[in-house]
Backbone as numpy.savetxt, mean C-alpha at the origin, in Angstrom:
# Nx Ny Nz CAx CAy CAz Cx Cy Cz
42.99 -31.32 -14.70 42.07 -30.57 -15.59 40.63 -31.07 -15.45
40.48 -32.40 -15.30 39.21 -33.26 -15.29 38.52 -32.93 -14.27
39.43 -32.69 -13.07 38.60 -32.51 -11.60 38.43 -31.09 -11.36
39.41 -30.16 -12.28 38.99 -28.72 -12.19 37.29 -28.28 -12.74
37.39 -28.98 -13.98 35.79 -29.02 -14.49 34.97 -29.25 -13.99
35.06 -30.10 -13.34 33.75 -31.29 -12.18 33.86 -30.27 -10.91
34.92 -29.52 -10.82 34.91 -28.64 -9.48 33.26 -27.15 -10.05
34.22 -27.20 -11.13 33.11 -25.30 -11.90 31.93 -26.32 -11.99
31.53 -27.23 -12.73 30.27 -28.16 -12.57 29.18 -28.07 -11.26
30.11 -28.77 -10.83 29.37 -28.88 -9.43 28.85 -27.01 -8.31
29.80 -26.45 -8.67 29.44 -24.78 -8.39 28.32 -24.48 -8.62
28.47 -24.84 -10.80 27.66 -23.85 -11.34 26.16 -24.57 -10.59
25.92 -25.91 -10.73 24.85 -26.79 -10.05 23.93 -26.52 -8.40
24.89 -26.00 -7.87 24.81 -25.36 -6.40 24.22 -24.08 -6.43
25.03 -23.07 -7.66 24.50 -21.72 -7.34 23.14 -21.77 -7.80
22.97 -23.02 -9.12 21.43 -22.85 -9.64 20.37 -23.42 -8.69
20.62 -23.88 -7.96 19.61 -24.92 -7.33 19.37 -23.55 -6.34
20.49 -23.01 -6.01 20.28 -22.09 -4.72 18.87 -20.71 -5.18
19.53 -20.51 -6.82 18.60 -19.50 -7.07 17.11 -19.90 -7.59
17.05 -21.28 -7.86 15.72 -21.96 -8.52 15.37 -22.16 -7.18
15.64 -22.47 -5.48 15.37 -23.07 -4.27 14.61 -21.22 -3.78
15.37 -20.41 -3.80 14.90 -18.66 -3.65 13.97 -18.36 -4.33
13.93 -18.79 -5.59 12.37 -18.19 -6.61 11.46 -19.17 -6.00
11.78 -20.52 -5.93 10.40 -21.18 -5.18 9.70 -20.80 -4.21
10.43 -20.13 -3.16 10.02 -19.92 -2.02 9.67 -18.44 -2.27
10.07 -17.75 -3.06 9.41 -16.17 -3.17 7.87 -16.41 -3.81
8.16 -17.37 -4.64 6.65 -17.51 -5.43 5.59 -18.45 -4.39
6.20 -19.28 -3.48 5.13 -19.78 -2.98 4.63 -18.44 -1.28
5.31 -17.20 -1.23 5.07 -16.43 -0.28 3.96 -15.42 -1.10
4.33 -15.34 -2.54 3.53 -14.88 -3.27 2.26 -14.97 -3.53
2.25 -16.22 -3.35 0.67 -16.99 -3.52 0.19 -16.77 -2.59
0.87 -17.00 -1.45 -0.02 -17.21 -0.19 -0.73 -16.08 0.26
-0.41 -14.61 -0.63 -1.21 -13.73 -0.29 -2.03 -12.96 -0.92
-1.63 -13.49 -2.40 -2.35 -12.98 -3.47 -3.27 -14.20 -4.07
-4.61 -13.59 -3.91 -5.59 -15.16 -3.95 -6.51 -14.59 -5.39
-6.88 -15.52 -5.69 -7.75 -15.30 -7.38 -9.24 -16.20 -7.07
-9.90 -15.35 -6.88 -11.49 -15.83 -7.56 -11.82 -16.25 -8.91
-12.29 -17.26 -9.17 -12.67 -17.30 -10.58 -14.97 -18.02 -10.46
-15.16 -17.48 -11.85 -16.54 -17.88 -11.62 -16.91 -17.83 -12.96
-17.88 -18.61 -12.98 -17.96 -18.56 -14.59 -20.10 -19.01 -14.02
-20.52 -18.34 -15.70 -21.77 -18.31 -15.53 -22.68 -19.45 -16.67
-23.73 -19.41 -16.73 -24.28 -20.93 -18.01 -23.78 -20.57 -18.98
-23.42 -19.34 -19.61 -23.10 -18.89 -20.83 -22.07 -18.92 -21.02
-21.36 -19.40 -20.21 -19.66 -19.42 -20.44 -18.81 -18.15 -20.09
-19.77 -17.13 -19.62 -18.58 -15.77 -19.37 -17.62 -16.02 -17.84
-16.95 -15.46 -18.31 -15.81 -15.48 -17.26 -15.74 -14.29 -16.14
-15.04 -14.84 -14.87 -14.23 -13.28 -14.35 -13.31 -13.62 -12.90
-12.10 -13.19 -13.02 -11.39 -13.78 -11.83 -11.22 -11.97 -11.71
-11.29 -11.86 -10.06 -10.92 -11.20 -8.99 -9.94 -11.71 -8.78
-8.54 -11.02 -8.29 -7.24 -11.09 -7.43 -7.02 -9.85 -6.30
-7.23 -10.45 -5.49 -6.65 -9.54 -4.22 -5.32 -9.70 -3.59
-4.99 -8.69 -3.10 -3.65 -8.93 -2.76 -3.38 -8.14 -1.53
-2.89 -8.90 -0.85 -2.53 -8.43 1.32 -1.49 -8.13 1.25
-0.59 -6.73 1.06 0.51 -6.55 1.26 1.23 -6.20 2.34
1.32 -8.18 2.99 2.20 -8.47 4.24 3.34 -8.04 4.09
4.04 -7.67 5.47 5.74 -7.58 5.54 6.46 -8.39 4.78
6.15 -10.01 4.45 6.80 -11.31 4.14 6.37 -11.01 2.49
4.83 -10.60 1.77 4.92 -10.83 0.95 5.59 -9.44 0.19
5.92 -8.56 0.65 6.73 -6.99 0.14 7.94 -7.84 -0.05
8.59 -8.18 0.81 10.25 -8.64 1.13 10.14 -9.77 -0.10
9.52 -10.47 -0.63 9.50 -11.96 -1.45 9.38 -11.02 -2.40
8.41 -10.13 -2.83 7.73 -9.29 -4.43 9.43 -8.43 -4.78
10.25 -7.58 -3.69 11.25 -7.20 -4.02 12.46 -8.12 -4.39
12.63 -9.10 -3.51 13.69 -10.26 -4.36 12.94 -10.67 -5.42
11.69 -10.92 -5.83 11.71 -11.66 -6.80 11.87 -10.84 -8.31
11.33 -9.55 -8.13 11.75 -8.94 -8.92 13.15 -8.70 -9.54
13.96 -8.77 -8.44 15.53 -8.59 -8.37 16.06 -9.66 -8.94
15.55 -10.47 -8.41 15.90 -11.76 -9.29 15.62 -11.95 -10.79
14.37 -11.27 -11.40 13.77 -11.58 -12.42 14.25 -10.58 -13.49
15.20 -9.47 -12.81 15.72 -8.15 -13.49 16.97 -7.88 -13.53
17.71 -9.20 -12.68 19.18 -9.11 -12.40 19.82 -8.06 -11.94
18.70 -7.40 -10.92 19.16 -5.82 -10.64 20.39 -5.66 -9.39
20.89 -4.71 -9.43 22.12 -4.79 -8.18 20.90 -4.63 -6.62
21.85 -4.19 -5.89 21.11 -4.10 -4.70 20.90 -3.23 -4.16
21.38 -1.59 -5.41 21.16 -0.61 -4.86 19.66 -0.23 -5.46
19.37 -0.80 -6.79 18.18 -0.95 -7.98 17.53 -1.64 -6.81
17.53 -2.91 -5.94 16.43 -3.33 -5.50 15.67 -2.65 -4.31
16.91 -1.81 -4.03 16.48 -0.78 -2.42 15.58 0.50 -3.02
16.45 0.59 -4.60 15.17 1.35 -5.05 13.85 1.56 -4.90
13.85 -0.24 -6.04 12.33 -0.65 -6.10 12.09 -0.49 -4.54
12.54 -1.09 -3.57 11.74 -1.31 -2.44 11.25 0.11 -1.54
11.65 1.07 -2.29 11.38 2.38 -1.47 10.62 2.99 -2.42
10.36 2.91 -3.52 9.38 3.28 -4.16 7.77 2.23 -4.28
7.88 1.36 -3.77 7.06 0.49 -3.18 6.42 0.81 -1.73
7.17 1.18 -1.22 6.72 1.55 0.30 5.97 3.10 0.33
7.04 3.55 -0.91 6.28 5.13 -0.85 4.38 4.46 -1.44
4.69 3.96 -2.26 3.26 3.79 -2.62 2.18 2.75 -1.66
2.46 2.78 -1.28 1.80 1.80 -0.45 1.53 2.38 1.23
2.48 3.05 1.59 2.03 4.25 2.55 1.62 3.59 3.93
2.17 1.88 3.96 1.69 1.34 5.16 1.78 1.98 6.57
2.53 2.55 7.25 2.66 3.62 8.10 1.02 4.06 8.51
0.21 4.54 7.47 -0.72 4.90 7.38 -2.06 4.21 7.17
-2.05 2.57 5.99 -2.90 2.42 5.56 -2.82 1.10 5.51
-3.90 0.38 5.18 -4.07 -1.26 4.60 -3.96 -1.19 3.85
-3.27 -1.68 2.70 -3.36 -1.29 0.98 -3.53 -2.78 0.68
-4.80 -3.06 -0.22 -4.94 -4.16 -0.96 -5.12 -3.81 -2.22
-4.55 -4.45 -2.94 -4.66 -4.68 -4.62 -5.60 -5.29 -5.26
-6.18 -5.00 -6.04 -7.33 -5.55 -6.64 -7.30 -5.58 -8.02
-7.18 -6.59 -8.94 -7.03 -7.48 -9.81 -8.28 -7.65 -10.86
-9.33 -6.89 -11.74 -10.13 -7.44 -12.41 -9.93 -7.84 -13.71
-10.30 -9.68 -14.04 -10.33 -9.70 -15.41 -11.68 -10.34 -15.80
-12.39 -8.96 -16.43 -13.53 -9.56 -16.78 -14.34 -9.97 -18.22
-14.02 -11.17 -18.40 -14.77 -11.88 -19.72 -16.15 -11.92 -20.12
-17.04 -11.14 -19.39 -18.49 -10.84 -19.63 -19.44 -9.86 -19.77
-20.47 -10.21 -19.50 -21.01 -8.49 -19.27 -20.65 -7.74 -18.25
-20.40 -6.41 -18.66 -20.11 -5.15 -17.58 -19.89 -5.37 -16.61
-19.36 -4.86 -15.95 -19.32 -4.65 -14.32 -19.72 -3.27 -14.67
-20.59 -2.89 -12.92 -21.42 -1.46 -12.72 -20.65 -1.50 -10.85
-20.02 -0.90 -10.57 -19.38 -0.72 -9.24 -19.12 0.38 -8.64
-19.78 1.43 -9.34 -19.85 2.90 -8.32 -20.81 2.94 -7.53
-20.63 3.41 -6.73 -19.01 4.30 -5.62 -18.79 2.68 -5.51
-17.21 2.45 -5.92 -16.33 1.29 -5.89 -16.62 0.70 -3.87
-16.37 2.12 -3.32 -16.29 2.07 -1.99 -17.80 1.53 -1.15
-18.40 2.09 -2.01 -19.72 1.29 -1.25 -20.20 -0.10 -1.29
-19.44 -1.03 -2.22 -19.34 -2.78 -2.39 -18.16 -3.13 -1.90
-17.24 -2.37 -1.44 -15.86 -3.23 -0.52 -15.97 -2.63 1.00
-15.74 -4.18 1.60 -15.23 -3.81 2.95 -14.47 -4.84 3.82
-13.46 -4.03 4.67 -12.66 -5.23 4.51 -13.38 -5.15 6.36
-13.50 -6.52 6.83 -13.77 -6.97 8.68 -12.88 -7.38 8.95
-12.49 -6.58 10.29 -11.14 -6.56 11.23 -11.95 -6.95 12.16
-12.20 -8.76 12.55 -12.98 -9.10 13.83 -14.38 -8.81 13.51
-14.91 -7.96 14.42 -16.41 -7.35 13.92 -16.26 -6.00 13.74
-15.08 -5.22 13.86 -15.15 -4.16 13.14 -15.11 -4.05 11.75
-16.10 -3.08 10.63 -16.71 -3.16 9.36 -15.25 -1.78 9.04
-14.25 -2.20 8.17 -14.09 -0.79 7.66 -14.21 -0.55 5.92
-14.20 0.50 5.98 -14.85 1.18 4.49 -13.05 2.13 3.94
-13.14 1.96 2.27 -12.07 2.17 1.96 -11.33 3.85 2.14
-10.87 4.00 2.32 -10.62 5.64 2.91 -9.67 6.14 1.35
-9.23 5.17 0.45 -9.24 6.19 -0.81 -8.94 4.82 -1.86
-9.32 4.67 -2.94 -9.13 3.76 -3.76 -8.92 4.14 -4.98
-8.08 3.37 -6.12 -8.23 3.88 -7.44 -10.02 4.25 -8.01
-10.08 5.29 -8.40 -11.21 6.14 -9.08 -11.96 5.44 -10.08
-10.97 4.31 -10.83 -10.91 4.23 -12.33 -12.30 2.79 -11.97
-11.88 1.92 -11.05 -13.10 1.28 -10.43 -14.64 1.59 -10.53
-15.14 3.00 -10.32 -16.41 3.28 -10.78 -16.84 3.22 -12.31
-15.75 3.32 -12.73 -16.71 3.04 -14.35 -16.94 1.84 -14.79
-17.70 1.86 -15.73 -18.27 -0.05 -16.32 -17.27 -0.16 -16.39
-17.31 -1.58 -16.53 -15.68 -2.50 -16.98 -16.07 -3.68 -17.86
-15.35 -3.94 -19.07 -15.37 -5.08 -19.13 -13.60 -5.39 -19.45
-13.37 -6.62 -19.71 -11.56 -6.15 -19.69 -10.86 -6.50 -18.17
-9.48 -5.77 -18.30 -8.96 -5.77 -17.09 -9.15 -4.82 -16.69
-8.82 -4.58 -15.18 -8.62 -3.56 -14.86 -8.21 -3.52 -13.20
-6.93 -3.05 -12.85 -6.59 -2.74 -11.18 -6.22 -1.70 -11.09
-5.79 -2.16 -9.11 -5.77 -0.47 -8.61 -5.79 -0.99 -7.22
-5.06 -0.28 -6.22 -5.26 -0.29 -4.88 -6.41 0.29 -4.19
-6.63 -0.31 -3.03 -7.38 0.37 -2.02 -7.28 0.61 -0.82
-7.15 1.78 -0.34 -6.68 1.74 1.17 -7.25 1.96 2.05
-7.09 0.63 3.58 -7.87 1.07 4.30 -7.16 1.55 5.53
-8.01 2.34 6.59 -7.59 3.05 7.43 -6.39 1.54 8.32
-5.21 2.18 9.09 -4.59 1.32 9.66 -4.75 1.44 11.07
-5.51 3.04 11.55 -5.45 3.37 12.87 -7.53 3.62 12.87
-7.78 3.47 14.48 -8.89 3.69 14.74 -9.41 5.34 15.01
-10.34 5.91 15.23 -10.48 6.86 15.43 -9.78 7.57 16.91
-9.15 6.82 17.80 -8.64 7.30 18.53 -6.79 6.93 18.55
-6.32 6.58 17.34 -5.56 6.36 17.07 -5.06 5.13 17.40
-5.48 3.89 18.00 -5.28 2.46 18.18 -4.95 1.72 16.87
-3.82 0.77 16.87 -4.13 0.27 15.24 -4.84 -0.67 15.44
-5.76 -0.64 14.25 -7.13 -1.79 13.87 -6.52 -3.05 14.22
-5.06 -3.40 13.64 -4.94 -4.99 13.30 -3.82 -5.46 15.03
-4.12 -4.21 15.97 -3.60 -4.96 16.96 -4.29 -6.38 17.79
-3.98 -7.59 17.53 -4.77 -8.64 18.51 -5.71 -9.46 17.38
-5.16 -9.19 16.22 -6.32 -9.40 15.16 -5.69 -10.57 14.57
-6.50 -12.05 14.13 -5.41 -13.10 13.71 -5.77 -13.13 12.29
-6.99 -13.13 12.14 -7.37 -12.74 10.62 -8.33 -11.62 9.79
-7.94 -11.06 8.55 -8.97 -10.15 8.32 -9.91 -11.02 7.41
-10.69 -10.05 6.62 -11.86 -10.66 5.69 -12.42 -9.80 4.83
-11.72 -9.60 3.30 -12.49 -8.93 1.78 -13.16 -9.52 1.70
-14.39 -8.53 1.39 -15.81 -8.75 0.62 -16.27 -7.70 -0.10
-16.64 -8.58 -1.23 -17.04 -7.66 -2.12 -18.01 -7.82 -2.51
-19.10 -6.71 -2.58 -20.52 -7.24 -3.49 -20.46 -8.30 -4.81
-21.00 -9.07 -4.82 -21.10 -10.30 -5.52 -21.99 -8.89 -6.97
-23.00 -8.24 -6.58 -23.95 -8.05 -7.11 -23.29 -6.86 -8.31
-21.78 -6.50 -8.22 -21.30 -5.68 -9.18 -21.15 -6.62 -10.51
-21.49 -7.73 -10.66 -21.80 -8.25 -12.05 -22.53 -9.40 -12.67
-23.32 -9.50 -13.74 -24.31 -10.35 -13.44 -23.75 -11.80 -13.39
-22.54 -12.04 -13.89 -21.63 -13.18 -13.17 -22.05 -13.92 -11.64
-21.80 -12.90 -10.69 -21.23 -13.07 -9.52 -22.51 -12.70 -8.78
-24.06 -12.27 -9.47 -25.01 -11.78 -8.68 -26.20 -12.54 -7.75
-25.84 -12.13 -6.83 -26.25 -12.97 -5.43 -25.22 -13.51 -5.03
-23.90 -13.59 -4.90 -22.80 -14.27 -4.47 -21.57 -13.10 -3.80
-21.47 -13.85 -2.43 -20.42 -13.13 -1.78 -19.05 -13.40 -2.18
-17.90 -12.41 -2.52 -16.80 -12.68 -2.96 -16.02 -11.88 -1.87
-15.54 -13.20 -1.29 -14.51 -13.08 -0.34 -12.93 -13.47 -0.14
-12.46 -13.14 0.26 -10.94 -13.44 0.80 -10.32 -13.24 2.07
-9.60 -14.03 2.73 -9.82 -14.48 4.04 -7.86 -14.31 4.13
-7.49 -13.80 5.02 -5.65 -13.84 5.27 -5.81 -13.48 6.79
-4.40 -14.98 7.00 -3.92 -14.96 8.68 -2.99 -13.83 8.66
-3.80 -12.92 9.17 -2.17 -11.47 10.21 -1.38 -11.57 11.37
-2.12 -12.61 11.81 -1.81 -12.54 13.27 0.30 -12.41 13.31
1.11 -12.77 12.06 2.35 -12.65 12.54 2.59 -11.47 11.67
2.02 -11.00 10.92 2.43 -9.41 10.33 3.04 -8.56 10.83
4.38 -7.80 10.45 4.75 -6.80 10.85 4.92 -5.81 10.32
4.74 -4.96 9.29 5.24 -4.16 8.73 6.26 -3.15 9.22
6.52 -2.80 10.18 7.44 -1.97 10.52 8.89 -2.56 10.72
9.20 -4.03 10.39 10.56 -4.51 10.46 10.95 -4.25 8.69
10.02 -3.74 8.18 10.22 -3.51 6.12 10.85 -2.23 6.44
10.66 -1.41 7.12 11.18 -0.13 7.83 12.62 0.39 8.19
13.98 -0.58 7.40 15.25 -0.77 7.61 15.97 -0.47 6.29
17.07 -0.29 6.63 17.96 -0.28 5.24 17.87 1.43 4.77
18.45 1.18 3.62 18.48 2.43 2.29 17.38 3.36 1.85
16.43 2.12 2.21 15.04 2.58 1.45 13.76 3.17 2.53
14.58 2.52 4.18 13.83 3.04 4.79 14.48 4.37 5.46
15.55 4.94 5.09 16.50 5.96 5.53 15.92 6.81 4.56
15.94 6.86 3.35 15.17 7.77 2.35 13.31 7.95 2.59
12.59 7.00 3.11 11.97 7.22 3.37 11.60 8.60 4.39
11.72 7.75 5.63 12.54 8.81 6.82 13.02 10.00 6.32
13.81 10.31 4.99 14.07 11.84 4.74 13.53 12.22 4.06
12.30 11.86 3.24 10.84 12.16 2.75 9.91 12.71 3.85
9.82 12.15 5.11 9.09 12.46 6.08 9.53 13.77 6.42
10.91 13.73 7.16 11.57 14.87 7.42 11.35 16.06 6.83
12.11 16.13 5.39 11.68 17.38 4.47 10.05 17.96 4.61
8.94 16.95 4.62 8.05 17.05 4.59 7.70 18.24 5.73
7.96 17.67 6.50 8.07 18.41 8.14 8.74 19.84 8.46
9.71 19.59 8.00 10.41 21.06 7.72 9.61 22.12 7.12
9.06 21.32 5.60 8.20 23.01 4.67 6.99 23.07 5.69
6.39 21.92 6.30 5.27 22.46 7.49 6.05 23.38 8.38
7.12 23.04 8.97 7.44 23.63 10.35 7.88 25.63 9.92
8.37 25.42 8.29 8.28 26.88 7.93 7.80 27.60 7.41
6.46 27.09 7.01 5.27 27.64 6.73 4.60 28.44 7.78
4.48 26.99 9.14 3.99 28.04 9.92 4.94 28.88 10.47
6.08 29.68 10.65 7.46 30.12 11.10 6.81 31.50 10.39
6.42 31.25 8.80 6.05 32.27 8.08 4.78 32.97 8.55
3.78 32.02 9.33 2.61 32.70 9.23 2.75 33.55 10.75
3.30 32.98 11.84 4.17 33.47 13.05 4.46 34.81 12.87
5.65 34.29 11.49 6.61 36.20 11.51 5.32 36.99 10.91
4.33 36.69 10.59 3.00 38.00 9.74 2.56 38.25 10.62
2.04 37.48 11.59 1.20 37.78 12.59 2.38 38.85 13.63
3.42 38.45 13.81 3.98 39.19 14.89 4.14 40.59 14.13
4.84 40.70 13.06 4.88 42.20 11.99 3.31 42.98 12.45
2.27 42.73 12.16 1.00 42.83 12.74 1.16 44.05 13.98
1.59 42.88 15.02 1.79 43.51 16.26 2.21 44.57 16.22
3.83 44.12 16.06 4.57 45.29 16.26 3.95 46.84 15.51
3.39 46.34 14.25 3.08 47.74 13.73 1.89 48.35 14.47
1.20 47.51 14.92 0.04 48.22 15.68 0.49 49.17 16.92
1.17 48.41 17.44 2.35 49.04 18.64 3.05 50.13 18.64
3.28 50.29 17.81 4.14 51.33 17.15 3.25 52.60 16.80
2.22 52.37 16.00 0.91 53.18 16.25 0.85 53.52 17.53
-0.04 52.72 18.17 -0.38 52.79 19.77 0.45 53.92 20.54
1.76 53.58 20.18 2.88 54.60 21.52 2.69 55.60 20.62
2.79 55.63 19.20 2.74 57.00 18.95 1.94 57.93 18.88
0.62 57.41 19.06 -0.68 57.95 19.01 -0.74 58.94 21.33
-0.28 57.49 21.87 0.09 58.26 23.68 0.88 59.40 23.47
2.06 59.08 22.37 3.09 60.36 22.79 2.52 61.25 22.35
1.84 61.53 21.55 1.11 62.56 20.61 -0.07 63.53 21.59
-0.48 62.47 22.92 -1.64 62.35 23.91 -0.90 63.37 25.10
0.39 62.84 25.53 1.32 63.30 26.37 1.16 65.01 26.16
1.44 65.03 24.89 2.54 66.14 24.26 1.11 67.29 24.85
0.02 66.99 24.46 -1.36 68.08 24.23 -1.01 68.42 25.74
């Protein structure tokens, strides 16, 4: 009986260490990509910026850790993880998160897009759609993604050969931070996003695309069959207007 106990003991001890050893390492993948500015001015006001690089490694850590933190099964976490991907649209885009908590006077940041840019090397890019809610004053919190282009104008992706990027943000959106560059700096060079691209969530994805494709492919099918109806009726005119020509 004594050694049966010390047997469930020692289990229960193993499975915890295993799941306290998994949250460590999700939270320290966490950090490593979500970075916090803080600055404070003579008067004591406050304001931390958080940005956030949503690497392949740090998606895969944000979905276990959630799972972990929600005790969800694993069909709930393929969920979350496909409704994550839908939003985030990497396929398409850079999506960084942006984090404001501001303890001072105002922020003034419209067009949001004209004080962010993220440098890929010495290429400058500019945000191609961001939360809206960014242009108005702020004081408070307030986030929202921003996305930047993932392909070049000739369709090359930006971050091929690229080891690190570089956020910057006008310092000058608050009198906090004015005259000061606010930056954030992340190694890509092992990024993949397209190995997040597997499973449940990337099969539903994939039949999001699909469907998508289909109402295009019979839309135009529709505009095809108008245009050909067109024809034919003109045609149909045409010979009957010759036979009519014949007949005189």
């Amino acid at each position: 009986m004594k050694l049966k106990k010390q047997y469930i003991c020692t289990v229960l001890l193993i499975l915890t260490l295993g799941v306290v050893s998994s949250g460590f390492a999700s939270d320290k993948i966490l950090s490593r990509w979500s970075k916090t500015n803080h600055y404070e001015n003579d008067l004591g006001n406050e304001l931390w910026i958080t940005a956030t690089y949503y690497a392949s490694e740090y998606v895969e850590a944000l979905v276990q850790s959630e799972a972990e933190k929600n005790l969800w099964t694993a069909d709930e976490a393929e969920q979350y993880k496909y409704q994550l991907l839908k939003t985030l649209n990497l396929t398409e885009y850079i999506p960084i998160f942006i984090g404001i908590d501001n303890r001072g006077p105002s922020m003034h940041m419209a067009p949001f897009s004209d004080h962010i840019t993220l440098w890929v090397g010495k290429k400058k890019l500019q945000p191609v759609d961001y939360d809206k809610r960014f242009n108005f004053k702020l004081q408070g919190k307030r986030d929202g993604f921003i996305y930047f282009p993932r392909y070049d104008e000739k369709g090359k992706p930006v971050l091929q050969g690229v080891k690190s990027i570089r956020l910057a943000i006008n310092g000058n959106v608050s009198p906090i931070t004015m005259g000061k560059t606010i930056d954030y700096i992340w190694d890509v060079v092992d990024d993949n996003p397209e190995k997040l691209y597997t499973g449940k969530a990337a099969a539903r994805l994939e039949l999001d695309r699909l469907i998508k494709r289909l109402e295009k492919l019979n839309d135009q099918k529709k505009e095809l069959e108008g245009k050909l109806a067109e024809v034919e009726s003109e045609l149909q005119q045409v010979q009957k207007r010759v036979e009519e020509l014949q007949r005189q």
